[in-house]
Amino acid sequence: DVKVTQSSRYLVKRTGEKVFLECVQDMDHENMFWYRQDPGLGLRLIYFSYDVKMKEKGDIPEGYSVSREKKERFSLILESASTNQTSMYLCASQGGTGELFFGEGSRLTVL
Amino acid sequence: SQQGEEDPQALSIQEGENATMNCSYKTSINNLQWYRQNSGRGLVHLILIRSNEREKHSGRLRVTLDTSKKSSSLLITASRAADTASYFCATRGYGGSQGNLIFGKGTKLSVKP
């Protein structure tokens, strides 16, 4: 079975802190994604990556950056966390027919 | 850039009943996928139907796709309390960034024992 592991299930940070969310997949997938999920807004794509060192902006990239130094790892970075970035963050990797395999999510609270 | 819209937003049924959820979308698609999310967890892929398919089955799940109406439905037969979750449709377009999945806002299903 494909496994997508997100480093932290729950985080509490203060405004202005730098936040790293890490995601690792074990199926050698090329495509990886970061979404955020908020009540009433559904899933929104932040960034995605089709290859190592490659990144593309999604629908809501402002305030975020990403890093993909190795194929299995895709990191989401909040350079200076703000309260409106309190959310559930979901990482996914993509299989051959286009289906996504998600991690368990990281619930971030910014105080 | 929301594509899929699920209907209803919430659905409450008794165990043993069937649950039907609908999804409408706006533009041409390569495939349409359904996902399930238990509260506070990640999404789990359920089933994928390609644009040239009309119906697909997987266990107690039945998915239909009508490309002329740009709509899909997910039927869960003989529902169980463990089916309580949110269900999302996601559409995939053709090529490049259009190949990224776009998710609807989901239907929250509650199955009462």
XYZ file of N, CA, C and O in Angstrom, chain A residues 33 41 45-46 62 68 92 101:
32
model
N 1.601 17.082 -3.958
C 0.721 18.235 -3.816
C 0.580 18.631 -2.348
O 0.618 17.777 -1.466
N -14.924 25.891 2.578
C -14.099 26.241 1.404
C -13.546 25.015 0.696
O -12.979 25.130 -0.390
N -5.672 24.064 -3.542
C -4.311 23.676 -3.879
C -3.348 24.827 -3.627
O -3.524 25.930 -4.163
N -2.305 24.554 -2.852
C -1.325 25.590 -2.524
C -0.168 25.548 -3.516
O 0.151 26.531 -4.181
N 0.123 32.339 -1.920
C 0.628 33.493 -1.167
C 0.869 33.123 0.291
O 0.004 32.565 0.958
N 11.453 20.690 -2.752
C 11.470 19.275 -3.141
C 12.904 18.937 -3.556
O 13.265 18.960 -4.729
N -0.352 15.115 -0.630
C -0.758 13.957 -1.430
C 0.292 13.671 -2.488
O 0.995 14.574 -2.967
N -3.054 9.963 -3.260
C -2.896 9.268 -1.985
C -2.527 10.339 -0.964
O -1.502 11.002 -1.106
